[in-house]
mmCIF file of C-alpha atoms in Angstrom:
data_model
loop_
_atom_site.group_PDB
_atom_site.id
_atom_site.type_symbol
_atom_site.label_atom_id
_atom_site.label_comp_id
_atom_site.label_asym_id
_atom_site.label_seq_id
_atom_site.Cartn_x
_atom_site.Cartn_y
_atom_site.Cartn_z
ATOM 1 C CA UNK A 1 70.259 65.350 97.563
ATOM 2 C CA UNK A 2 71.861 67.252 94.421
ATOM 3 C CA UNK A 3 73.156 69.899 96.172
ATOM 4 C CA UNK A 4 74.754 67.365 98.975
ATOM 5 C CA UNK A 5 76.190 65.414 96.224
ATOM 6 C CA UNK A 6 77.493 68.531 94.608
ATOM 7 C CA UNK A 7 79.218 69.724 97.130
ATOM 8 C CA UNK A 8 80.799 66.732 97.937
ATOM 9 C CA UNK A 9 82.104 66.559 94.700
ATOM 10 C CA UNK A 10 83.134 69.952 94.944
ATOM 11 C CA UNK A 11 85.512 69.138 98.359
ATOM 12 C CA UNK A 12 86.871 66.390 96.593
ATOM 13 C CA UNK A 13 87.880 68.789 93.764
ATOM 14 C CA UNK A 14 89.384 71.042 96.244
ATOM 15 C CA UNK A 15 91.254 68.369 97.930
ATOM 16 C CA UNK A 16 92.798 66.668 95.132
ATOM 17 C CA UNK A 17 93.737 70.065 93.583
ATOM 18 C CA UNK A 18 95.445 70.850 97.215
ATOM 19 C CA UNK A 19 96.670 67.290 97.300
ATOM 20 C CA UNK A 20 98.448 67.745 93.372
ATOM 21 C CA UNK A 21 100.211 71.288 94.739
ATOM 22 C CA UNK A 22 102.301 69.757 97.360
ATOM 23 C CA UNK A 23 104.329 67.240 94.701
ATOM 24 C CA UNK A 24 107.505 66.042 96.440
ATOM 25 C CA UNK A 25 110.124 67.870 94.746
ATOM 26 C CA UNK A 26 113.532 65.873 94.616
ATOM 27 C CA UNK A 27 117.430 67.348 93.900
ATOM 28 C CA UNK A 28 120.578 65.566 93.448
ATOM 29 C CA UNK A 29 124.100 66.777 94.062
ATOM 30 C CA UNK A 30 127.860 65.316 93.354
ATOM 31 C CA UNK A 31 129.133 66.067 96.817
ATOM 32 C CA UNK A 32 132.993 64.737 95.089
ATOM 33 C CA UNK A 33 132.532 67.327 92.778
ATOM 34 C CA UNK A 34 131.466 70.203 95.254
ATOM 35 C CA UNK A 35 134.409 68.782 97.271
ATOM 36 C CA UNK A 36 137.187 69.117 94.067
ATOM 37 C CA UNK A 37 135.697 72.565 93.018
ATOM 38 C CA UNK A 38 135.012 73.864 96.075
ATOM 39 C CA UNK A 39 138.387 72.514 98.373
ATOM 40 C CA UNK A 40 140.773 72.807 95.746
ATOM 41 C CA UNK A 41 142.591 75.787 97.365
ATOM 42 C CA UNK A 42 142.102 75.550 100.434
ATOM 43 C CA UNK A 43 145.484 74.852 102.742
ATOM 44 C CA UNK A 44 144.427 70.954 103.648
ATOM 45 C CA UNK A 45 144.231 69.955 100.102
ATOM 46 C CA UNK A 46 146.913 71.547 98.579
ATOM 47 C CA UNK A 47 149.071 70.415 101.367
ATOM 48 C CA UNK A 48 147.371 66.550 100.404
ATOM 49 C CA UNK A 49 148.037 67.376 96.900
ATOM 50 C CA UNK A 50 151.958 68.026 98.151
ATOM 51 C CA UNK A 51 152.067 65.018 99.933
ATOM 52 C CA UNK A 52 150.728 62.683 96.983
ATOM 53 C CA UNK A 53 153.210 64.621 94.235
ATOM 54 C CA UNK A 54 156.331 63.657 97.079
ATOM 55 C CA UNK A 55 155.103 60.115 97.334
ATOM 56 C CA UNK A 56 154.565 59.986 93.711
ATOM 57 C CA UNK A 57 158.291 61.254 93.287
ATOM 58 C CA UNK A 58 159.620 58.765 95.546
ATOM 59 C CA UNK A 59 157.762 55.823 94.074
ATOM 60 C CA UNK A 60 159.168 57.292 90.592
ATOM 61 C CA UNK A 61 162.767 57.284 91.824
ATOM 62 C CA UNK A 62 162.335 53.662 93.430
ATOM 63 C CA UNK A 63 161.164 52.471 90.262
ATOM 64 C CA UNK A 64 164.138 54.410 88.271
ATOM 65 C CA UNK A 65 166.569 52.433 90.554
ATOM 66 C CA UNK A 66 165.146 49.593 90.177
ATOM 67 C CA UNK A 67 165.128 49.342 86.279
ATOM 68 C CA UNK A 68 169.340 50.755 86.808
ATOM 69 C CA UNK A 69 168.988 47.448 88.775
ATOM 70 C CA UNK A 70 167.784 45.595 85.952
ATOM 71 C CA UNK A 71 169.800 46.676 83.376
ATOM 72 C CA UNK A 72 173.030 46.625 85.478
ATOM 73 C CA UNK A 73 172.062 42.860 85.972
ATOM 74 C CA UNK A 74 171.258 41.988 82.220
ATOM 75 C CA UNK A 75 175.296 43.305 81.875
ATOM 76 C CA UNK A 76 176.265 41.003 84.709
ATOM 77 C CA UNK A 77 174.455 38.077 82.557
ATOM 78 C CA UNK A 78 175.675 38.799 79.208
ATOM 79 C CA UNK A 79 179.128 39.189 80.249
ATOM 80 C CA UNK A 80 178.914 36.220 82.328
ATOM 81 C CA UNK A 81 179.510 37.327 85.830
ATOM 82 C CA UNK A 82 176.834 34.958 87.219
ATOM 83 C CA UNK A 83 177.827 36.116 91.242
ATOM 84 C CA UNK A 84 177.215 39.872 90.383
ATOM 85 C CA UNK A 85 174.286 38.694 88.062
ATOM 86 C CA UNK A 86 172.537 36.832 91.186
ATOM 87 C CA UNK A 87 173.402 39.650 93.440
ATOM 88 C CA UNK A 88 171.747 42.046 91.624
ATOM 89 C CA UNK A 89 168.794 40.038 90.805
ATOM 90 C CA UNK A 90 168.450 39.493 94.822
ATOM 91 C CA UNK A 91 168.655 43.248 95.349
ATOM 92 C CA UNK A 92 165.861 43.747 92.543
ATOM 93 C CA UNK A 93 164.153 41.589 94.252
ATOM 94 C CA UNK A 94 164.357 43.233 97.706
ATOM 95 C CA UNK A 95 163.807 46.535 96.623
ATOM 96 C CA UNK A 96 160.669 45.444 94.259
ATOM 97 C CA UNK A 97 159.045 43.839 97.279
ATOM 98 C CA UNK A 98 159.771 47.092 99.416
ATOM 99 C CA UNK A 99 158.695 49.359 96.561
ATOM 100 C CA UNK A 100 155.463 47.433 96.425
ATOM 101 C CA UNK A 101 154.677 47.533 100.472
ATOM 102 C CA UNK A 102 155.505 51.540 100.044
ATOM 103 C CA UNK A 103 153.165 52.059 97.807
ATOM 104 C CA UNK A 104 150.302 49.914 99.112
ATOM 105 C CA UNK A 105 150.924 51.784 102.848
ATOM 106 C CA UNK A 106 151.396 55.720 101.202
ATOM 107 C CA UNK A 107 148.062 54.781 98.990
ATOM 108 C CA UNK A 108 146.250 53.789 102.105
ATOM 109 C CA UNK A 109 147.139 56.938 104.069
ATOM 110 C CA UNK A 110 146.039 59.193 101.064
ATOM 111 C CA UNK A 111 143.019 57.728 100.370
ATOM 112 C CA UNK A 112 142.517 58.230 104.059
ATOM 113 C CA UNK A 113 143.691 61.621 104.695
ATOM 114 C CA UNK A 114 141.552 62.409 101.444
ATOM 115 C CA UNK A 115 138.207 61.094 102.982
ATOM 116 C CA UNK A 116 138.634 62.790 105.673
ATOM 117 C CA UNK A 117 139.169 65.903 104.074
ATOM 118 C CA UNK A 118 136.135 65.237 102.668
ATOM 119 C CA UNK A 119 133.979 64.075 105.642
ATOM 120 C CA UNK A 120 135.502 66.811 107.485
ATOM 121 C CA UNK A 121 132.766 68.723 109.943
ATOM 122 C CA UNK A 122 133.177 72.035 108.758
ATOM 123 C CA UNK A 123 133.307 71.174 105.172
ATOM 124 C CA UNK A 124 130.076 69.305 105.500
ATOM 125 C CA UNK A 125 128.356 71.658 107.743
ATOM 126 C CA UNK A 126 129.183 74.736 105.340
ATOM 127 C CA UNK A 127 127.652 72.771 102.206
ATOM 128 C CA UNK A 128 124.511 70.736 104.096
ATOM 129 C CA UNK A 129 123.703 74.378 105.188
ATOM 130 C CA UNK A 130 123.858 75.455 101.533
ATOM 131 C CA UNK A 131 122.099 72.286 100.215
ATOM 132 C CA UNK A 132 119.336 73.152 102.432
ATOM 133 C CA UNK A 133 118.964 76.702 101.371
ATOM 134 C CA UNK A 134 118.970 75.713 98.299
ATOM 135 C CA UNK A 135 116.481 73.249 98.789
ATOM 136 C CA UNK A 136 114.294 75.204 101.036
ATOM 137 C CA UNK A 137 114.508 78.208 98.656
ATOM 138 C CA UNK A 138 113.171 76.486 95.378
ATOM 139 C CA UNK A 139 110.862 73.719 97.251
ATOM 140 C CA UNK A 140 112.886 70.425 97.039
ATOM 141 C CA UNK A 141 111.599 68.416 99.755
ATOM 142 C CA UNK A 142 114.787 66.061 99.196
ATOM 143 C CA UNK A 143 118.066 66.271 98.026
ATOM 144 C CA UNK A 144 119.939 63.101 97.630
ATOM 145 C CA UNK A 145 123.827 62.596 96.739
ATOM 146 C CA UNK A 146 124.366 61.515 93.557
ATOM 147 C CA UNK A 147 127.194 59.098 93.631
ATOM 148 C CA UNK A 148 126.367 57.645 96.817
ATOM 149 C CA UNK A 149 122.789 56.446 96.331
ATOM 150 C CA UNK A 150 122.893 53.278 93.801
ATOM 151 C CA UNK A 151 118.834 54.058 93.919
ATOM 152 C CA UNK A 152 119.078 56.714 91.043
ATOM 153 C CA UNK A 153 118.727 54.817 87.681
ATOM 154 C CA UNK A 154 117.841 58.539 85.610
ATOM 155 C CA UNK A 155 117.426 61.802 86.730
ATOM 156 C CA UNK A 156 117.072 65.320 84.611
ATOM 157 C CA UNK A 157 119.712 67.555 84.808
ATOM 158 C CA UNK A 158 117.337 70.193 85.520
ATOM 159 C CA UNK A 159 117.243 69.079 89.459
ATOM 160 C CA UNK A 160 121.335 68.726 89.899
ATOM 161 C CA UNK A 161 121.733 71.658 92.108
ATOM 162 C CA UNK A 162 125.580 70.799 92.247
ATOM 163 C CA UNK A 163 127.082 73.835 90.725
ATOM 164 C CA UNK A 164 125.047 76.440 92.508
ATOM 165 C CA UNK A 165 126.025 74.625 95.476
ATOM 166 C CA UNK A 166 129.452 75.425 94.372
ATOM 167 C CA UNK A 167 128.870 78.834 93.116
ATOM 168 C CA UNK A 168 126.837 79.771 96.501
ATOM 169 C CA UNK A 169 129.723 78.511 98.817
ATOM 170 C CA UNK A 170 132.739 80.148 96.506
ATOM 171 C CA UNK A 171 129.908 83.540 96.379
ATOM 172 C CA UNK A 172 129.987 83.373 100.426
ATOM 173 C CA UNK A 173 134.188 82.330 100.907
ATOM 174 C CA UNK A 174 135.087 85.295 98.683
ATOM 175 C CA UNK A 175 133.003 87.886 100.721
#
């Protein structure tokens, strides 16, 4: 009867000690950041970076006119031209409102063309497929995305695996 119990205890020993080896490991990576490190030189962005600095420019010129406008029209008041005053205030107006649509539509379309230069397949493919060598190399059983998973109240910097994503994919682009 000892020697039953005894060896049952000793299974159980065995199996908790097996059970307490296989801990579920768990990673977290800034996919925004391996995007901006990672992307930043490639052709797509830098032409998306050229796009935004040539909207920028024109929504910097619009506004320039439109303060000319403004002051042009504060002349017209003080020196009592009322007509050109009320002209001028109509075509501040009209150019506001069309400044305003311009720059809701242009920050639409960037913020579009940016996620999908983000969600684009090959860019995901190339850094799921390093996120998973990673992960399979030093035993993380999961790897979740930092700043898309409102689930993650703490975490230790010792399991961000976000720059050696980012040093593994610029290691393999420059070979």
């Amino acid at each position: 009867m000892k020697r039953t119990i005894l060896l049952m205890f000793l299974t159980l020993c065995i199996a908790v000690s097996a059970a307490a080896q296989q801990l579920t490991r768990f990673a977290v990576v800034d996919l925004p950041k391996v995007y901006s490190a990672f992307f930043r030189d490639s052709r797509p962005v830098r032409e998306f970076e050229e796009r935004s600095a040539r909207v920028q420019s024109e929504i910097d010129k619009m506004t320039r006119e439109i303060q000319e406008l403004k002051s042009k029209q504060a002349d017209a008041v003080l020196q009592g031209d009322q007509t050109q005053a009320v002209r001028l205030e109509s075509e501040v107006y009209r150019k506001s409102e069309f400044l305003r649509e311009y720059y809701t539509l242009k920050t639409a379309e960037l913020e579009d063309q940016r996620r999908r230069l983000s969600q684009s397949g090959a860019f995901l493919e190339q850094v799921y497929s390093e996120i998973r060598n990673i992960a399979e190399s030093e035993g993380y059983s999961m790897v979740l995305n930092l700043k898309e998973n409102t689930g993650i109240l703490w975490y230790s910097p010792t399991v961000d695996i976000t720059d050696k994503v980012i040093q593994n994919l610029l290691d393999k682009n420059r070979r």
